[in-house]
Short mmCIF file of C-alpha atoms in Angstrom, two decimals:
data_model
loop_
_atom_site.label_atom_id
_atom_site.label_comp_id
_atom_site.label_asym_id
_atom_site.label_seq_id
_atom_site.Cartn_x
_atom_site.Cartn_y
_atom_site.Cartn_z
CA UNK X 1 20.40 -14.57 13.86
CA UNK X 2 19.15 -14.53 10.41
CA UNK X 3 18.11 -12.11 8.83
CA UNK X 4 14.99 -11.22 6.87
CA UNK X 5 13.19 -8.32 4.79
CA UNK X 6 10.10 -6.49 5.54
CA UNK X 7 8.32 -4.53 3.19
CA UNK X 8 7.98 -1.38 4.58
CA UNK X 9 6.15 0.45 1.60
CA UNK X 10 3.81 -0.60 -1.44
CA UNK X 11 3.17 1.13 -4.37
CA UNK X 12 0.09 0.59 -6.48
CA UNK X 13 -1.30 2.20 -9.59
CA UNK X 14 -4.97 1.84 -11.02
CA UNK X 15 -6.20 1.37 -14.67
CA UNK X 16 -6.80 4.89 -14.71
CA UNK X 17 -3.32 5.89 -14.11
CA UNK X 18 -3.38 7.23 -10.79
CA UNK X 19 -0.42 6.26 -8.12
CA UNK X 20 -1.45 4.98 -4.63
CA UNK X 21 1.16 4.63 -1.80
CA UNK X 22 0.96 2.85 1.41
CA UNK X 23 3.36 2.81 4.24
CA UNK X 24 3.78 2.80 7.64
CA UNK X 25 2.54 6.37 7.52
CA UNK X 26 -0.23 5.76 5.93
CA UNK X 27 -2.17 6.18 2.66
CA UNK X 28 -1.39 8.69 -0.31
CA UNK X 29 -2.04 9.81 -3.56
CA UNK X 30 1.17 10.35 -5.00
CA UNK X 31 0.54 12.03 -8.33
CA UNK X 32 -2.21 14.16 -7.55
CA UNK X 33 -0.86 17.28 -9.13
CA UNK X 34 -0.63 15.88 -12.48
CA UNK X 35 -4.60 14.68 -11.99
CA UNK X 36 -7.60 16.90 -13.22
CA UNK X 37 -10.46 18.37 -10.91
CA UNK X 38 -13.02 15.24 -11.74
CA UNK X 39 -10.08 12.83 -11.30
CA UNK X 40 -8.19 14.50 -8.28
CA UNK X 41 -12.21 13.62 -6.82
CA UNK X 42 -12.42 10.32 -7.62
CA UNK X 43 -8.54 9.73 -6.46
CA UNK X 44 -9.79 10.82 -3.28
CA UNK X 45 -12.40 9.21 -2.79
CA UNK X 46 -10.58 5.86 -3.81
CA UNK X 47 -8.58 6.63 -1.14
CA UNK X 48 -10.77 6.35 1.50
CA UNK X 49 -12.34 3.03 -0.13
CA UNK X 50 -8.89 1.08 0.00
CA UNK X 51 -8.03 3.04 3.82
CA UNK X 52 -11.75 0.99 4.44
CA UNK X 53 -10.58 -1.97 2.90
CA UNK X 54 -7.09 -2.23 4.48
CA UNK X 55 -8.35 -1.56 7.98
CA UNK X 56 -10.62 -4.59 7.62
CA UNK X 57 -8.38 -7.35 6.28
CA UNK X 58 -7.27 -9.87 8.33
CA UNK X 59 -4.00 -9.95 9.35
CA UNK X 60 -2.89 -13.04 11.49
CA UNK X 61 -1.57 -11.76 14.86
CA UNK X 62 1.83 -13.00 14.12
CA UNK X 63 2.39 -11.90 10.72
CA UNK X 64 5.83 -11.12 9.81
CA UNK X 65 4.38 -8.76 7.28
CA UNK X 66 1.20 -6.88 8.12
CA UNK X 67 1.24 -3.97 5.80
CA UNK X 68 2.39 -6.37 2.71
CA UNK X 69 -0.34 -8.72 3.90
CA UNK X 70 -3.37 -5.33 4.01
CA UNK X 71 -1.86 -4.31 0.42
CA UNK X 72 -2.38 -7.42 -1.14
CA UNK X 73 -6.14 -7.59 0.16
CA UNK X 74 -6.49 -4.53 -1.18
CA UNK X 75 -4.67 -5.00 -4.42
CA UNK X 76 -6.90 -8.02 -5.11
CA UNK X 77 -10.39 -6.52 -3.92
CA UNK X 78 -10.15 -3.55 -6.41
CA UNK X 79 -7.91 -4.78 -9.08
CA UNK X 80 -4.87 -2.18 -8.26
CA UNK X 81 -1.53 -3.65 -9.64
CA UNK X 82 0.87 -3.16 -7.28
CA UNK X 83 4.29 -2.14 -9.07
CA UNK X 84 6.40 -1.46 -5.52
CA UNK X 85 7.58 -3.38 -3.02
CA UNK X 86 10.19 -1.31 -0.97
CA UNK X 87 11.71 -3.22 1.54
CA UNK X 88 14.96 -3.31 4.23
CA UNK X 89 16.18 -6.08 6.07
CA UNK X 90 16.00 -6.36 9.46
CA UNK X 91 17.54 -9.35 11.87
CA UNK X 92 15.12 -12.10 13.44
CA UNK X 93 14.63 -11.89 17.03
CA UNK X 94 14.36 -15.79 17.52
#
């Protein structure tokens, strides 16, 4: 069997400087500390706009890669640059 590598988590980071992570867990913030009050706000509520966006892109049902395939959508609706791919590789099943 061959195998193959899934991205498993995807790192972005906005003009602004703020640091997005998604994964398999879910959405985060990652440097929020380092952020001031109006930013930490508007971090937030970024997050919930790409959580919005990544729930409605269309993944195919047999995409090897869904959560690469909802990070690009949202990398390219809101102009993030994604600077992470973290990945493992796992064996084919066919």
């Amino acid at each position: 069997m061959p195998a193959r590598r899934k991205v498993y988590q995807v790192e972005f980071t906005t003009s602004a400087g703020v640091r997005l992570e998604f994964g398999s867990d879910g959405w985060r913030v990652l440097n929020i500390r380092q952020l001031g009050e109006r930013d930490r706000v508007q971090a937030l509520e970024l997050l919930d706009q790409v959580q919005a966006l990544a729930e409605a892109a269309l993944v195919e049902p047999f995409d090897r890669n869904p959560l690469l395939t909802r990070a690009e959508h949202v990398s390219t609706s809101l102009g993030l640059r994604i600077t992470h791919r973290r990945s493992k590789e796992v064996k084919d099943p066919s």
